[in-house]
Tab-separated table of C-alpha atoms in Angstrom:
chain	number	residue	atom	x	y	z
A	662	GLY	CA	0.000	0.000	0.000
A	663	ILE	CA	0.866	3.660	-0.158
A	664	GLN	CA	3.250	4.932	2.494
A	665	VAL	CA	2.912	8.506	3.751
A	666	GLU	CA	5.804	10.048	5.655
A	667	GLN	CA	5.703	13.438	7.307
A	668	SER	CA	8.600	15.504	8.584
A	669	PRO	CA	9.605	16.791	10.980
A	670	PRO	CA	7.663	14.789	13.609
A	671	ASP	CA	7.874	17.679	16.070
A	672	LEU	CA	8.467	21.389	15.634
A	673	ILE	CA	8.702	24.105	18.284
A	674	LEU	CA	8.737	27.731	17.170
A	675	GLN	CA	8.341	31.202	18.558
A	676	GLU	CA	5.298	33.220	17.622
A	677	GLY	CA	5.910	35.068	14.366
A	678	ALA	CA	8.229	32.469	12.859
A	679	ASN	CA	7.657	30.737	9.526
A	680	SER	CA	7.610	26.966	9.058
A	681	THR	CA	7.603	24.343	6.325
A	682	LEU	CA	6.081	20.895	6.823
A	683	ARG	CA	6.769	18.101	4.374
A	684	CYS	CA	4.750	15.092	3.203
A	685	ASN	CA	6.304	12.343	1.063
A	686	PHE	CA	4.189	9.602	-0.497
A	687	SER	CA	5.290	6.397	-2.150
A	688	ASP	CA	2.898	6.028	-5.098
A	689	SER	CA	0.776	8.000	-7.521
A	690	VAL	CA	-2.224	9.695	-5.962
A	691	ASN	CA	-5.048	11.846	-7.241
A	692	ASN	CA	-6.155	13.060	-3.838
A	693	LEU	CA	-3.933	14.774	-1.272
A	694	GLN	CA	-5.221	16.787	1.646
A	695	TRP	CA	-3.747	18.670	4.580
A	696	PHE	CA	-5.555	18.748	7.924
A	697	HIS	CA	-5.030	20.502	11.243
A	698	GLN	CA	-5.963	18.788	14.519
A	699	ASN	CA	-6.238	21.153	17.468
A	700	PRO	CA	-5.180	20.160	20.999
A	701	TRP	CA	-8.766	19.052	21.765
A	702	GLY	CA	-8.849	16.619	18.851
A	703	GLN	CA	-10.970	18.544	16.326
A	704	LEU	CA	-9.832	17.991	12.734
A	705	ILE	CA	-10.176	20.700	10.112
A	706	ASN	CA	-9.528	20.327	6.407
A	707	LEU	CA	-6.968	22.922	5.264
A	708	PHE	CA	-6.311	22.119	1.618
A	709	TYR	CA	-7.297	19.673	-1.085
A	710	ILE	CA	-4.184	19.814	-3.273
A	711	PRO	CA	-3.328	16.803	-5.465
A	712	SER	CA	-1.077	19.096	-7.522
A	713	GLY	CA	-0.074	22.738	-7.827
A	714	THR	CA	-0.142	25.512	-5.270
A	715	LYS	CA	-2.899	27.007	-3.134
A	716	GLN	CA	-2.953	29.768	-0.543
A	717	ASN	CA	-5.378	30.595	2.237
A	718	GLY	CA	-4.297	33.530	4.384
A	719	ARG	CA	-1.064	32.708	6.191
A	720	LEU	CA	-1.146	29.114	4.985
A	721	SER	CA	-0.117	27.828	1.588
A	722	ALA	CA	0.552	24.407	0.147
A	723	THR	CA	2.410	23.036	-2.848
A	724	THR	CA	2.254	19.509	-4.241
A	725	VAL	CA	4.729	18.211	-6.816
A	726	ALA	CA	2.943	15.042	-7.869
A	727	THR	CA	5.670	13.861	-10.224
A	728	GLU	CA	8.180	13.902	-7.355
A	729	ARG	CA	5.671	12.590	-4.797
A	730	TYR	CA	5.820	15.251	-2.148
A	731	SER	CA	3.796	18.104	-0.744
A	732	LEU	CA	4.785	21.063	1.404
A	733	LEU	CA	2.676	23.092	3.823
A	734	TYR	CA	3.913	26.595	4.621
A	735	ILE	CA	2.824	28.531	7.689
A	736	SER	CA	3.886	32.159	7.846
A	737	SER	CA	3.878	34.504	10.837
A	738	SER	CA	2.896	31.670	13.201
A	739	GLN	CA	0.365	32.314	15.951
A	740	THR	CA	-0.223	30.294	19.122
A	741	THR	CA	-3.544	29.153	17.661
A	742	ASP	CA	-1.588	27.364	14.908
A	743	SER	CA	-0.427	24.824	17.500
A	744	GLY	CA	-1.605	21.267	17.044
A	745	VAL	CA	-0.895	18.382	14.728
A	746	TYR	CA	-0.802	18.754	10.955
A	747	PHE	CA	-1.686	15.684	8.926
A	748	CYS	CA	-1.196	14.855	5.291
A	749	ALA	CA	-3.578	12.281	3.810
A	750	VAL	CA	-3.631	10.744	0.338
A	751	ALA	CA	-5.907	8.382	-1.547
A	752	ARG	CA	-4.994	5.637	-3.946
A	753	VAL	CA	-5.723	6.359	-7.590
A	754	ASP	CA	-8.317	3.564	-7.642
A	755	SER	CA	-10.008	4.540	-4.373
A	756	ASN	CA	-10.627	8.224	-3.978
A	757	TYR	CA	-12.493	7.882	-0.693
A	758	GLN	CA	-10.057	5.795	1.298
A	759	LEU	CA	-7.549	8.234	2.728
A	760	ILE	CA	-4.159	6.987	3.930
A	761	TRP	CA	-2.819	9.231	6.685
A	762	GLY	CA	0.676	10.204	7.718
A	763	ALA	CA	1.677	10.209	11.379
A	764	GLY	CA	1.547	13.998	11.508
A	765	THR	CA	3.803	16.888	12.491
A	766	LYS	CA	3.208	18.206	16.005
A	767	LEU	CA	3.651	21.982	15.987
A	768	ILE	CA	4.007	24.022	19.164
A	769	ILE	CA	4.030	27.813	18.850
A	770	LYS	CA	5.378	29.564	21.943
A	771	PRO	CA	4.227	33.108	22.780
B	1221	ASP	CA	-26.215	24.929	13.139
B	1222	GLY	CA	-25.107	22.340	10.625
B	1223	GLY	CA	-22.450	19.895	11.617
B	1224	ILE	CA	-21.455	16.477	12.851
B	1225	THR	CA	-22.084	15.385	16.395
B	1226	GLN	CA	-20.562	12.430	18.185
B	1227	SER	CA	-21.590	11.065	21.532
B	1228	PRO	CA	-20.515	10.429	24.120
B	1229	LYS	CA	-17.339	12.497	24.322
B	1230	TYR	CA	-15.762	10.042	26.773
B	1231	LEU	CA	-16.696	6.375	27.161
B	1232	PHE	CA	-15.440	3.754	29.544
B	1233	ARG	CA	-16.037	0.081	28.912
B	1234	LYS	CA	-15.269	-3.107	30.731
B	1235	GLU	CA	-13.517	-5.879	28.864
B	1236	GLY	CA	-15.942	-8.215	27.128
B	1237	GLN	CA	-18.655	-5.603	26.619
B	1238	ASN	CA	-19.920	-4.261	23.317
B	1239	VAL	CA	-20.331	-0.501	23.062
B	1240	THR	CA	-21.937	1.727	20.412
B	1241	LEU	CA	-20.615	5.139	19.427
B	1242	SER	CA	-23.044	7.601	17.913
B	1243	CYS	CA	-22.434	9.798	14.865
B	1244	GLU	CA	-25.096	12.122	13.471
B	1245	GLN	CA	-24.841	14.744	10.722
B	1246	ASN	CA	-27.310	17.338	9.448
B	1247	LEU	CA	-25.208	18.448	6.486
B	1248	ASN	CA	-27.199	16.263	4.057
B	1249	HIS	CA	-23.982	14.466	3.201
B	1250	ASP	CA	-24.188	11.148	1.401
B	1251	ALA	CA	-20.927	9.603	2.596
B	1252	MET	CA	-19.898	8.897	6.167
B	1253	TYR	CA	-16.709	7.452	7.639
B	1254	TRP	CA	-15.333	6.052	10.885
B	1255	TYR	CA	-11.664	6.406	11.799
B	1256	ARG	CA	-9.553	5.249	14.695
B	1257	GLN	CA	-6.639	7.323	16.018
B	1258	ASP	CA	-4.010	5.974	18.413
B	1259	PRO	CA	-1.623	8.281	20.314
B	1260	GLY	CA	1.031	9.833	18.093
B	1261	GLN	CA	-0.385	8.280	14.951
B	1262	GLY	CA	-2.486	9.224	11.993
B	1263	LEU	CA	-6.032	8.086	11.376
B	1264	ARG	CA	-6.950	4.637	10.124
B	1265	LEU	CA	-10.203	3.916	8.295
B	1266	ILE	CA	-12.551	1.427	9.976
B	1267	TYR	CA	-15.678	1.574	7.804
B	1268	TYR	CA	-17.247	3.918	5.285
B	1269	SER	CA	-20.648	4.285	3.699
B	1270	GLN	CA	-21.478	6.110	0.497
B	1271	ILE	CA	-25.246	5.563	0.542
B	1272	VAL	CA	-27.942	4.421	2.942
B	1273	ASN	CA	-28.051	0.668	3.600
B	1274	ASP	CA	-24.600	0.139	2.135
B	1275	PHE	CA	-21.143	0.237	3.714
B	1276	GLN	CA	-17.643	-1.065	3.059
B	1277	LYS	CA	-14.790	-2.208	5.268
B	1278	GLY	CA	-11.769	-0.032	5.659
B	1279	ASP	CA	-8.280	-1.099	6.631
B	1280	ILE	CA	-9.051	-2.148	10.238
B	1281	ALA	CA	-12.665	-3.371	10.292
B	1282	GLU	CA	-12.078	-6.505	12.404
B	1283	GLY	CA	-13.865	-6.265	15.742
B	1284	TYR	CA	-16.147	-3.425	14.601
B	1285	SER	CA	-19.591	-3.254	13.047
B	1286	VAL	CA	-21.698	-0.437	11.571
B	1287	SER	CA	-25.153	0.248	10.196
B	1288	ARG	CA	-26.508	2.943	7.876
B	1289	GLU	CA	-30.283	2.859	8.164
B	1290	LYS	CA	-30.648	6.630	7.846
B	1291	LYS	CA	-28.697	9.171	5.832
B	1292	GLU	CA	-28.023	11.222	8.962
B	1293	SER	CA	-26.729	8.441	11.197
B	1294	PHE	CA	-23.787	6.037	11.094
B	1295	PRO	CA	-23.318	4.318	14.478
B	1296	LEU	CA	-20.198	2.267	15.204
B	1297	THR	CA	-20.262	-0.762	17.510
B	1298	VAL	CA	-17.002	-1.812	19.109
B	1299	THR	CA	-17.411	-5.487	19.877
B	1300	SER	CA	-15.664	-7.683	22.410
B	1301	ALA	CA	-13.735	-9.184	19.497
B	1302	GLN	CA	-11.725	-5.968	19.156
B	1303	LYS	CA	-8.554	-6.827	21.077
B	1304	ASN	CA	-7.294	-3.314	21.774
B	1305	PRO	CA	-10.215	-0.902	21.541
B	1306	THR	CA	-8.822	1.946	23.654
B	1307	ALA	CA	-8.443	4.816	21.180
B	1308	PHE	CA	-9.869	8.093	19.892
B	1309	TYR	CA	-12.680	7.524	17.381
B	1310	LEU	CA	-13.537	10.111	14.741
B	1311	CYS	CA	-16.540	10.229	12.462
B	1312	ALA	CA	-16.553	12.210	9.216
B	1313	SER	CA	-18.917	12.942	6.348
B	1314	SER	CA	-18.716	14.307	2.827
B	1315	LEU	CA	-20.870	15.057	-0.182
B	1316	ALA	CA	-20.943	12.386	-2.851
B	1317	GLY	CA	-17.981	12.848	-5.145
B	1318	SER	CA	-16.398	15.478	-2.912
B	1319	HIS	CA	-12.862	15.166	-1.602
B	1320	THR	CA	-13.525	17.272	1.482
B	1321	GLN	CA	-14.380	15.375	4.666
B	1322	TYR	CA	-15.856	17.155	7.687
B	1323	PHE	CA	-15.085	15.692	11.091
B	1324	GLY	CA	-16.979	15.378	14.342
B	1325	PRO	CA	-15.358	16.174	17.712
B	1326	GLY	CA	-14.523	12.535	18.440
B	1327	THR	CA	-15.154	9.968	21.185
B	1328	ARG	CA	-12.386	8.795	23.521
B	1329	LEU	CA	-12.982	5.146	24.398
B	1330	THR	CA	-11.134	3.572	27.319
B	1331	VAL	CA	-11.355	-0.098	28.190
B	1332	LEU	CA	-10.925	-0.739	31.882
């Protein structure tokens, strides 16, 4: 099956810093999503980005499908950005069955 | 307000007991999903349903059962056959054909 690897596993930054989170996947996908899980467990979909670049406020994401990786950029970090960021992909033949990485735990210190 | 609700928020179970987790959505979504999350790990798919009265196994369906009698509801039963059921359980839903899944707040199940 598809393997999804996220790096770094943990990241601690001061408020205002920028960060880059990486997601590598082992096979072709036509569905890649980034999610944020807050400290209370609530998951929010950030981006659907099987290829190309998207931006939403201080967050942006880029997926290079041919090289099998995606990057999530967070600029001017705020304490509310803390939590775990997950990358999830779906096999080409099964668009609904997401395979999840282990996540990057981000802590933003005031 | 539209959304997905899960109950209870916390659940304690004795070994050998079956327990049912509730998931309800009023988003008029066709598809619903159940995931399991263990500490420090990503989510793993247990079951999913794309239409009423139909559902498919995910990657870790053993020891779990579901039903989809109504579009709004997708309850998950954790049976005594599930060897290590202590985990955080998340329910999600999506429109048919949509890639975006919306998640409920989750249920933390602890087996005593």
